[in-house]
CSV table of C-alpha atoms in Angstrom, one decimal:
chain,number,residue,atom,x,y,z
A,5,UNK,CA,6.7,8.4,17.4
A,6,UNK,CA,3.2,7.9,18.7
A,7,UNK,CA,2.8,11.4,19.7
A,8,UNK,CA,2.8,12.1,15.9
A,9,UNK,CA,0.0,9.7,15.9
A,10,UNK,CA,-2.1,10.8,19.1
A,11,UNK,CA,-2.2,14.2,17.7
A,12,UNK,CA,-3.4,13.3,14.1
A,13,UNK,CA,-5.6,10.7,15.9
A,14,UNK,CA,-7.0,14.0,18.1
A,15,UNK,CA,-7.8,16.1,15.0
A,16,UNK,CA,-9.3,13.4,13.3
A,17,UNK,CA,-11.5,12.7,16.2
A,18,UNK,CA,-12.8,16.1,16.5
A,19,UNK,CA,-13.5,17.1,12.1
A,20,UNK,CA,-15.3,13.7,12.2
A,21,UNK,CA,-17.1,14.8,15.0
A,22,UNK,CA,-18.0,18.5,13.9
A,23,UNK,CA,-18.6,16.3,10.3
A,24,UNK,CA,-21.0,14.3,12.3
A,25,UNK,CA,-23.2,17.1,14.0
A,26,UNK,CA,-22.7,19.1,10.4
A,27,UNK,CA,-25.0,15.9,9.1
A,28,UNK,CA,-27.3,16.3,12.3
A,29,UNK,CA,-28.2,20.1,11.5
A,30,UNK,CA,-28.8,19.1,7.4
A,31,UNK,CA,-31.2,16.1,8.3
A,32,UNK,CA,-34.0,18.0,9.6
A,33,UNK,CA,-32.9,21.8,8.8
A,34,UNK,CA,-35.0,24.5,9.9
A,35,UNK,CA,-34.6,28.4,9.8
A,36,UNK,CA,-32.8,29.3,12.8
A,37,UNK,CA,-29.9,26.7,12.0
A,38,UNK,CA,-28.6,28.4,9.0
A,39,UNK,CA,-26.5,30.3,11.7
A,40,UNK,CA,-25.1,27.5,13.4
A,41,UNK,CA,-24.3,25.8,9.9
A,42,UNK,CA,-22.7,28.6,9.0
A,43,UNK,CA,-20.9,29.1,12.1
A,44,UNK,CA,-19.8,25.4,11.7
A,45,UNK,CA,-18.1,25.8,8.0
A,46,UNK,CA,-16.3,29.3,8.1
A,47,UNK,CA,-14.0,30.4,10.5
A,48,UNK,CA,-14.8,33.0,13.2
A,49,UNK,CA,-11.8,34.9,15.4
A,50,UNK,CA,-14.6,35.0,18.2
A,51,UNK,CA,-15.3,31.3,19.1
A,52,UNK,CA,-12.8,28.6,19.7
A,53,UNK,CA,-11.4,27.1,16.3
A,54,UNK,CA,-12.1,23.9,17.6
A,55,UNK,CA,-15.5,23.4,16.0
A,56,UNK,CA,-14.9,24.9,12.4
A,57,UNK,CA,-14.2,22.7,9.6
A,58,UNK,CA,-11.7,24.4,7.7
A,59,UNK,CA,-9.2,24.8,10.6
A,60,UNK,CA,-9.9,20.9,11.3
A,61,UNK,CA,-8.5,20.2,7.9
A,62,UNK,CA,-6.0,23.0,8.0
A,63,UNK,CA,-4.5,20.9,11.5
A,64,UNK,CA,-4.8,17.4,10.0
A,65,UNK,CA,-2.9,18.8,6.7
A,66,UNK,CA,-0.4,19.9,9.4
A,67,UNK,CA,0.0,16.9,10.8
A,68,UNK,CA,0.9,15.4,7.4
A,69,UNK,CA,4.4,17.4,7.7
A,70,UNK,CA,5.7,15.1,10.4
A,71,UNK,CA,4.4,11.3,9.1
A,72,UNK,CA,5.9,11.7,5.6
A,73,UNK,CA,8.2,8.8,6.9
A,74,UNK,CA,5.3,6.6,7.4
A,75,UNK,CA,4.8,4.0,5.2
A,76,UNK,CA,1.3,1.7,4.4
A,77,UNK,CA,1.0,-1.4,2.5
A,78,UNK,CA,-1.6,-0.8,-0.2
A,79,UNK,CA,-2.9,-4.2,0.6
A,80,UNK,CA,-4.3,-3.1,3.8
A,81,UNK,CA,-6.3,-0.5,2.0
A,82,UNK,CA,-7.9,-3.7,0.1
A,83,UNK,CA,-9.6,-5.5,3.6
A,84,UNK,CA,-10.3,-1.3,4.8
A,85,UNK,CA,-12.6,-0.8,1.5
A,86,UNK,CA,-14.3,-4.5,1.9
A,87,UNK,CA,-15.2,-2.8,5.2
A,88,UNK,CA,-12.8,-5.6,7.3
A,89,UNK,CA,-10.7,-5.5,10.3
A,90,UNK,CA,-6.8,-4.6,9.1
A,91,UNK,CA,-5.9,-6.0,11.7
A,92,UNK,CA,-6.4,-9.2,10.3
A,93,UNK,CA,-3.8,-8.2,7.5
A,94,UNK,CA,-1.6,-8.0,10.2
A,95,UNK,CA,-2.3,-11.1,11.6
A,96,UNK,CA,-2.2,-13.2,8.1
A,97,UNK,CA,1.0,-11.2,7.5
A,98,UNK,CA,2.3,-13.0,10.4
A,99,UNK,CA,0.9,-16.0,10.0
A,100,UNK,CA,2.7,-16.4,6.2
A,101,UNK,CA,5.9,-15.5,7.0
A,102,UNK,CA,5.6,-18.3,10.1
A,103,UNK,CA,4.8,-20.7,8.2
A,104,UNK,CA,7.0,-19.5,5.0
A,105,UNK,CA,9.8,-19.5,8.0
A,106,UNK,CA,8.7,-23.2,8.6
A,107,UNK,CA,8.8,-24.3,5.5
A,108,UNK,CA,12.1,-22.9,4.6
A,109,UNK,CA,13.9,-24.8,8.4
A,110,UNK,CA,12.3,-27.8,7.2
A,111,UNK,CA,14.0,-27.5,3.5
A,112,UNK,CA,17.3,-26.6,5.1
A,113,UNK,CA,17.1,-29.4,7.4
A,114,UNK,CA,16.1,-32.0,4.9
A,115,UNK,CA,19.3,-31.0,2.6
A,116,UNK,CA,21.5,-31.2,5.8
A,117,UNK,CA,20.4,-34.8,6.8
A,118,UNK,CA,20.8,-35.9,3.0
A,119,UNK,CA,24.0,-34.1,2.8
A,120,UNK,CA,24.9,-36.0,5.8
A,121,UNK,CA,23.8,-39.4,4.0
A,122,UNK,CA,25.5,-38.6,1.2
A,123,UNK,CA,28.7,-38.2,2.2
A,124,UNK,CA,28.3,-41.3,4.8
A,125,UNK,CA,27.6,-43.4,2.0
A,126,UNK,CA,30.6,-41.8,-0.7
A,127,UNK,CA,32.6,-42.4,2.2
A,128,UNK,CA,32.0,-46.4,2.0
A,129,UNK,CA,32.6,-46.4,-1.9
A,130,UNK,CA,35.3,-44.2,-2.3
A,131,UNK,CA,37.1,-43.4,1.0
A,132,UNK,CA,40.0,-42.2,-0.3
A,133,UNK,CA,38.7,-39.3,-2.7
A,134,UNK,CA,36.1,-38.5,0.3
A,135,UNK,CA,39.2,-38.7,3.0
A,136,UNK,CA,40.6,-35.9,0.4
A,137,UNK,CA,37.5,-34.1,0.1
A,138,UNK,CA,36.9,-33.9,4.2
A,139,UNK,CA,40.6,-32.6,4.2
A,140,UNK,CA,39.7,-29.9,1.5
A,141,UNK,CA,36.4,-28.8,3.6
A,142,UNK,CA,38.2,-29.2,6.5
A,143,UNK,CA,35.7,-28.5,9.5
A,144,UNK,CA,33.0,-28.3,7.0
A,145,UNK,CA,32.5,-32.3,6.8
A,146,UNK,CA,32.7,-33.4,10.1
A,147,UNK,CA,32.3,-37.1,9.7
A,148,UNK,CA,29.8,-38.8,9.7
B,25,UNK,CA,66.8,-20.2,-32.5
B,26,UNK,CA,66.7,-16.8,-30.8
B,27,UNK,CA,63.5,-16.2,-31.6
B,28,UNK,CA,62.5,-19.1,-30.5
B,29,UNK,CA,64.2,-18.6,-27.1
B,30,UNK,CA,62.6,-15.1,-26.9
B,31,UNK,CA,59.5,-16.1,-27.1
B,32,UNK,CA,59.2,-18.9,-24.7
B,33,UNK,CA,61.7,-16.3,-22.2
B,34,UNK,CA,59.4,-13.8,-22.5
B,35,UNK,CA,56.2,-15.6,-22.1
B,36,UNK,CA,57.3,-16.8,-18.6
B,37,UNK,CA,53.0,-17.0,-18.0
B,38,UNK,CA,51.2,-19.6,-20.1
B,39,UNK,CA,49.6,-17.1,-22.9
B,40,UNK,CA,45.8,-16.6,-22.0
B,41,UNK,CA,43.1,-19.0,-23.3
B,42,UNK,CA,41.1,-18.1,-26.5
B,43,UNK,CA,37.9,-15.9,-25.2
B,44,UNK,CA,36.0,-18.8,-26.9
B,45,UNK,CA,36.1,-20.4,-23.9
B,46,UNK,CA,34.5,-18.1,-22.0
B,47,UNK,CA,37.9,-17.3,-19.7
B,48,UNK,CA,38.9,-13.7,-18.9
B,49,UNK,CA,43.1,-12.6,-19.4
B,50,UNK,CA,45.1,-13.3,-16.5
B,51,UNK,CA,43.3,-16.8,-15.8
B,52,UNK,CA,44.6,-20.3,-15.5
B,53,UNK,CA,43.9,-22.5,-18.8
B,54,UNK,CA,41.2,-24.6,-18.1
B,55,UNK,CA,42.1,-28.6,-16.9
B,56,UNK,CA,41.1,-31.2,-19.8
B,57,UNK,CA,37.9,-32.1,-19.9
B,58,UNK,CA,36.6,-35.2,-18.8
B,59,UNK,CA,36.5,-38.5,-21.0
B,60,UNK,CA,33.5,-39.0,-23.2
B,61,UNK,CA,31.1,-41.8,-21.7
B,62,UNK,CA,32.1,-40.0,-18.3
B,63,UNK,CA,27.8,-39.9,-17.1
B,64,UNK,CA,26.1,-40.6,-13.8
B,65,UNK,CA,26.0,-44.5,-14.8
B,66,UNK,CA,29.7,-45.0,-15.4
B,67,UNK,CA,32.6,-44.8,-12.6
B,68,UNK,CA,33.7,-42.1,-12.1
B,69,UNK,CA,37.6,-40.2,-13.8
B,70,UNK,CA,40.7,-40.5,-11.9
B,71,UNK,CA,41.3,-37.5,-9.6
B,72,UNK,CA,43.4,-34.6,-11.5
B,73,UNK,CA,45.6,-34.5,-8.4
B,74,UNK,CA,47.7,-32.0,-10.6
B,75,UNK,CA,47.1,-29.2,-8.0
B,76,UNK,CA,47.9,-29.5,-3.9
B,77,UNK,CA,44.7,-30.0,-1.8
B,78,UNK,CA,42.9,-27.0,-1.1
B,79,UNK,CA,45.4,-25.0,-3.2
B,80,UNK,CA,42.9,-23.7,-5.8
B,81,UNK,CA,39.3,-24.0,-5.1
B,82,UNK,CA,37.7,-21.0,-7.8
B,83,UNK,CA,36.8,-21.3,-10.8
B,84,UNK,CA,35.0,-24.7,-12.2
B,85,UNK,CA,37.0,-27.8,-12.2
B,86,UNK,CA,39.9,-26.4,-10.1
B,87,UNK,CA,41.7,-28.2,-7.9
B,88,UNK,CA,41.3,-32.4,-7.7
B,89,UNK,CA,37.6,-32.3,-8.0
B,90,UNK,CA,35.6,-31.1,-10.6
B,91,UNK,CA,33.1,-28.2,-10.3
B,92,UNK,CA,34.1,-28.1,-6.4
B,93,UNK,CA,33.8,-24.2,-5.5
B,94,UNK,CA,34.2,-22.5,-2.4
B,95,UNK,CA,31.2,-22.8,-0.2
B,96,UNK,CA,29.0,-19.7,0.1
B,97,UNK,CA,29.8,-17.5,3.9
B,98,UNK,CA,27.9,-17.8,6.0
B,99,UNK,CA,25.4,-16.3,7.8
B,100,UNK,CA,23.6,-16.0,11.3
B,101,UNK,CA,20.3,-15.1,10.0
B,102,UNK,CA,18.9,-18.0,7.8
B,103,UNK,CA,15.3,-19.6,7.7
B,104,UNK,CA,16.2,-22.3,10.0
B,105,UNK,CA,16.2,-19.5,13.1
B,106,UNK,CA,12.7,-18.5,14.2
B,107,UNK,CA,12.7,-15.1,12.5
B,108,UNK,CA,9.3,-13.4,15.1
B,109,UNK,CA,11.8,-14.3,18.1
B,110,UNK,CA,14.5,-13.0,16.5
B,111,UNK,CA,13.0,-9.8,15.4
B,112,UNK,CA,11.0,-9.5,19.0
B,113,UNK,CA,7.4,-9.8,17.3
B,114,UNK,CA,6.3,-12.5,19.7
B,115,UNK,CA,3.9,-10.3,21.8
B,116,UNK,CA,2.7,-9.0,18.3
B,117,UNK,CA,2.1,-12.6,17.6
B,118,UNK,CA,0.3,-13.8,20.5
B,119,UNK,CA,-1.7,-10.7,20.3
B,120,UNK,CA,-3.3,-11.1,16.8
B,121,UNK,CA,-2.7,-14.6,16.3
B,122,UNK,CA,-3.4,-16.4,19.9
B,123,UNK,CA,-6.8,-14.0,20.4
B,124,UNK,CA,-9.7,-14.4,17.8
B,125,UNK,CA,-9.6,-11.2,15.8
B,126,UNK,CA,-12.9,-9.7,15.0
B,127,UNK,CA,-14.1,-9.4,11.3
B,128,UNK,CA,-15.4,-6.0,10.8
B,129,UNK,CA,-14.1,-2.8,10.4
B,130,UNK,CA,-16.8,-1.4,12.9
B,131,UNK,CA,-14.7,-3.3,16.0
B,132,UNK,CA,-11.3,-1.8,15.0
B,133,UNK,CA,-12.6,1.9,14.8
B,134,UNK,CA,-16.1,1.6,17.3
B,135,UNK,CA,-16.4,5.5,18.0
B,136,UNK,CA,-16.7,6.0,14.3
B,137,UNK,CA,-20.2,7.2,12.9
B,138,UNK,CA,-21.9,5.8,9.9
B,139,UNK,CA,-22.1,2.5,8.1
B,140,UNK,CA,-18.5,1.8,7.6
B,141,UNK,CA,-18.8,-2.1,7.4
B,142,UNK,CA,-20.4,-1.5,3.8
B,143,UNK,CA,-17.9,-2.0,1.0
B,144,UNK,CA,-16.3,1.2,-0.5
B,145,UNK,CA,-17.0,0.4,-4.0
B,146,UNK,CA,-21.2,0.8,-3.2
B,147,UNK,CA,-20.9,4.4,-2.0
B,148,UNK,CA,-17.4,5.6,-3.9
B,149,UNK,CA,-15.8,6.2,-0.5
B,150,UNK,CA,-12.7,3.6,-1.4
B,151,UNK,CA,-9.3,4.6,-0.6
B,152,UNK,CA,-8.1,2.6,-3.9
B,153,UNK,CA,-10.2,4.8,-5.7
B,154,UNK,CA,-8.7,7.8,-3.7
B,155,UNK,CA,-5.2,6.6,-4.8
B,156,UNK,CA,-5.8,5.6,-8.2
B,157,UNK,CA,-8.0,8.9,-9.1
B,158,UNK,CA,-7.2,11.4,-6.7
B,159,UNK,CA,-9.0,14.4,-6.0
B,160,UNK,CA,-7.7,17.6,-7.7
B,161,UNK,CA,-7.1,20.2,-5.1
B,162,UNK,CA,-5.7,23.9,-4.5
B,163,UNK,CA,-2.7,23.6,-2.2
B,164,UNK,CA,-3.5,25.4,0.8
B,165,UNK,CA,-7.6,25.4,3.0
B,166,UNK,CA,-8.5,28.7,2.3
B,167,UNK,CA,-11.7,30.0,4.6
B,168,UNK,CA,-15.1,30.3,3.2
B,169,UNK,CA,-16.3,33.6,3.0
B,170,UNK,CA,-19.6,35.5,2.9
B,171,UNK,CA,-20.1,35.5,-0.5
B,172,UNK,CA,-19.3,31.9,-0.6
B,173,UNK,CA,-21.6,31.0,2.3
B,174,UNK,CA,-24.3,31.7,0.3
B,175,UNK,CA,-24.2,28.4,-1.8
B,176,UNK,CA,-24.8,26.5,1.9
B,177,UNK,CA,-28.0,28.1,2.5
B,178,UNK,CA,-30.6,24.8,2.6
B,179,UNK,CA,-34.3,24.5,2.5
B,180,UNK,CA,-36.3,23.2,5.8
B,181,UNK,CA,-37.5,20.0,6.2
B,182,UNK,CA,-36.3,16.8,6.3
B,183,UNK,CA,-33.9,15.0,4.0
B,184,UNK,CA,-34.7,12.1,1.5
B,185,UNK,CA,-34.5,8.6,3.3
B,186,UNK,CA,-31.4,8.1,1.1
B,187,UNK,CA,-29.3,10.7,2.7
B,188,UNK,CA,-30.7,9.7,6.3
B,189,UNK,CA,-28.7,6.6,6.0
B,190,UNK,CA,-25.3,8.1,6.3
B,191,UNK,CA,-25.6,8.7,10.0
B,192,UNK,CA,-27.3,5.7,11.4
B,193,UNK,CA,-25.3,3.6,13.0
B,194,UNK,CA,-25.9,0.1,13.8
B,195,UNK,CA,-27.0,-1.4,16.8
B,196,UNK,CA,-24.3,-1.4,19.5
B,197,UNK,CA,-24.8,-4.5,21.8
B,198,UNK,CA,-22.2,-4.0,24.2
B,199,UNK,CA,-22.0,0.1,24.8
B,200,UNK,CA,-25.8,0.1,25.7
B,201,UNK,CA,-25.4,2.0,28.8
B,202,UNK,CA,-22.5,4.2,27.7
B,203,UNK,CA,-23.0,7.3,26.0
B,204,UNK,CA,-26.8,7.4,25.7
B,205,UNK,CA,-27.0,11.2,26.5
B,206,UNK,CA,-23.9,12.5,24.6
B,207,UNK,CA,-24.9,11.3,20.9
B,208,UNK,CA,-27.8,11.7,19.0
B,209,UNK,CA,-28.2,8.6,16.6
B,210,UNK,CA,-31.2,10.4,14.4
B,211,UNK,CA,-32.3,13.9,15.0
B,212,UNK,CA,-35.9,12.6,14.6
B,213,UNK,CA,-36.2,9.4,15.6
B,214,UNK,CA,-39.1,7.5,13.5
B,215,UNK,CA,-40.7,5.5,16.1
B,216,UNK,CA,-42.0,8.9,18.1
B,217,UNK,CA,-43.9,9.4,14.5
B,218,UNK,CA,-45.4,5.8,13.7
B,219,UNK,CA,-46.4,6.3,17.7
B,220,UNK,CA,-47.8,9.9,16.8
B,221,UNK,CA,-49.5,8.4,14.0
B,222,UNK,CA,-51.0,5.7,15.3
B,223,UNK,CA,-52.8,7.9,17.8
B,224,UNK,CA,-54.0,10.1,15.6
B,225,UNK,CA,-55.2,6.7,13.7
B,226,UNK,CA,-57.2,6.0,17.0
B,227,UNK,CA,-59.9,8.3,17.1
B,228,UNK,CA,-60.2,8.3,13.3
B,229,UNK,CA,-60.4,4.1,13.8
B,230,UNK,CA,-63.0,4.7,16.7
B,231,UNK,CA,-65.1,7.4,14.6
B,232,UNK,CA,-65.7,4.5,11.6
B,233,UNK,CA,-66.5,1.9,13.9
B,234,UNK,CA,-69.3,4.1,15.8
B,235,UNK,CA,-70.3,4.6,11.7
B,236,UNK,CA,-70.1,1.4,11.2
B,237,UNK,CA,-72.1,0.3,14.2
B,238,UNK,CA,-74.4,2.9,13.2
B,239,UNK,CA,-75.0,1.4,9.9
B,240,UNK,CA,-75.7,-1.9,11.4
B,241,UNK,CA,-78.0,-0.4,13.8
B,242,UNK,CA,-80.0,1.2,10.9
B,243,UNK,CA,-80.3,-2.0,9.4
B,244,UNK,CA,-80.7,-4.3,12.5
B,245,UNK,CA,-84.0,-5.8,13.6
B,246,UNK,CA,-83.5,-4.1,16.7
B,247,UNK,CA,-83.6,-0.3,15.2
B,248,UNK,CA,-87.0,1.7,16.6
B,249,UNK,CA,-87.1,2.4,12.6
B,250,UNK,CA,-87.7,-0.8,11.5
B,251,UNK,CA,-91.3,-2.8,10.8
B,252,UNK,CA,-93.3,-4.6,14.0
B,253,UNK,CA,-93.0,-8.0,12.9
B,254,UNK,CA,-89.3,-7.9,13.2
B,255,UNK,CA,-89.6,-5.8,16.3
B,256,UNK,CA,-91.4,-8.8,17.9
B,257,UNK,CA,-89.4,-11.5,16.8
B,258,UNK,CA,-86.2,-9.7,18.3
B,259,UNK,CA,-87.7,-9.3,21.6
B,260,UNK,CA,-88.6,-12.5,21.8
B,261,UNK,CA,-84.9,-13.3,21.5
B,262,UNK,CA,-84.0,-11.4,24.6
């Protein structure tokens, strides 16, 4: 599972780089890097493929093949184009569903101590429909 | 009298209930409702104890008290059970909630180039937008060839300030001694030209302040050219 990542991580890491030095040669161009720039767009059987652009994109598009599995929350593209840390969508994610998770124990608890009071103080008014009732829930009503 | 016997020995079921009611074939007839009056405020009915305990607990009403269902199974997993333990996510946890996080986009991916802790929406470079409109593409990266080469071939000299932006990154506090050698922040940095121009400022600066002090000189009571009388009374200054 993370090897699929490494190696899209790896390509990545080398077509920004080979983007980065493409933007180097443009900034100040002069005559004599028309070669290189060329060199660095088409491909060329000669020199290792590492440093063309098209094979970069041609290995990344490869890489697409084996994360078609992979899933991403569109809300983590929201804090990536305000130029913030996803992580933190991780961390609020985790956050929410603690205290959702909180919330929900302290509901569930509430209703159990009021069903306990409940059927503590039926049981003083009408004992003998609650003594039926216990009998129907059996181990359900322990009592209280 | 024999078709009265047939018909209550052949209907050995009660017949069903009119689908008014709501109740399917094959169902029990519903018990009799409650007495009018019968609220929250008033004591409560006698028991229908017209079925055995426990004997008939579906449907509404069934069995000696009314609306008493089945309860609901039940199950391990509810919100009163700490779900991160339960699903393992307590090292995730400590490890973006117990450490502070940092804000931008620059500390998550450090090794990337350019200014990427600028909203997308400024320079189009959103992935919403990528999602929303995306690019029209062929469906395989064919090579460029010669002929196509020739629409890359760029003037010398510099570009605009505007495009100079994309590769400047911003100030790295903590990798100052990392890495000096193998990147290149600007391919011509501008302080070795405000230095170059400043020295060729010098000389020029130097060249109109000898004018100017020749100027002066012209004018001063101390200039050869000038008339006795002020000649005098500047000596007599020294």
């Amino acid at each position: 599972m993370a090897e699929k990542f490494d190696h899209l991580e790896e390509h990545l890491e080398k077509f920004v780089e080979n983007i980065r030095q493409l933007g180097i040669i443009v900034s100040d161009f002069q005559p004599s890097s028309q070669a290189g720039l060329n060199q660095k767009l088409c491909l060329c059987v000669c020199l290792s493929p590492r440093n063309f652009i098209v094979t970069g994109l041609q290995d990344i598009d490869k890489c697409r093949q084996q994360l078609h599995d992979i899933t991403v929350p569109l809300e983590v593209f929201e804090y990536i184009d305000q130029g913030r840390n996803p992580q933190l969508y991780t961390k609020e994610c985790l956050e929410r569903a603690l205290a959702k998770n909180e919330q929900v124990k302290g509901k569930i608890d509430t209703m159990k101590k009021f069903k306990s009071l409940l059927i503590q103080e039926l049981s003083k008014v009408f004992p003998e429909d609650m003594a039926k009732y216990r009998s129907i829930r059996g181990e359900d009503h322990p009592p209280s | 009298m024999e078709n009265f016997t047939a018909l209550f020995g052949a209907q050995a079921d009660p017949p069903p209930p009119p689908t008014a009611l709501g109740f399917g074939p094959g169902k029990p007839p519903p018990p009799p409702p409650p007495p009018a009056g019968g609220g929250p405020g008033t004591a409560p009915p006698p028991t229908a104890a017209t079925a055995p305990p426990g004997a008939d607990k579906s449907g509404a009403g069934c069995g000696p008290f009314y609306l008493m269902r089945e309860l609901p199974g039940s199950t391990e997993l509810t919100g009163s059970t700490n779900l991160i333990t339960h699903y393992n996510l307590e090292q995730a946890y400590n490890k973006f909630c117990g450490k502070k996080v940092k804000e931008k986009l620059s500390n998550f991916l450090p090794d990337l180039p350019g200014m990427i802790d600028l909203p997308g929406s400024h320079d189009n470079s959103s992935l919403r937008s990528l999602i929303e409109k995306p690019p029209i593409l062929s469906s395989s990266f064919n090579p460029i060839t010669g002929t196509m080469l020739a629409g890359f071939r760029l003037h010398t000299g510099p570009l605009p300030e505007q495009c100079r932006l994309m590769h400047i990154q911003p100030p790295k506090k903590k990798n100052k001694h990392k890495h000096k050698q193998s990147r290149t922040q600007d391919p011509v940095p501008p302080d070795h030209k405000k230095k170059k121009k400043k020295k060729e400022e010098d000389p020029e600066r130097k060249r109109k302040k000898k004018e100017k002090k020749k100027k002066k000189n012209r004018h001063s009571p101390d200039h050869p050219g000038m008339g006795s009388s002020q000649a005098s009374s500047s000596s007599s200054l020294r």
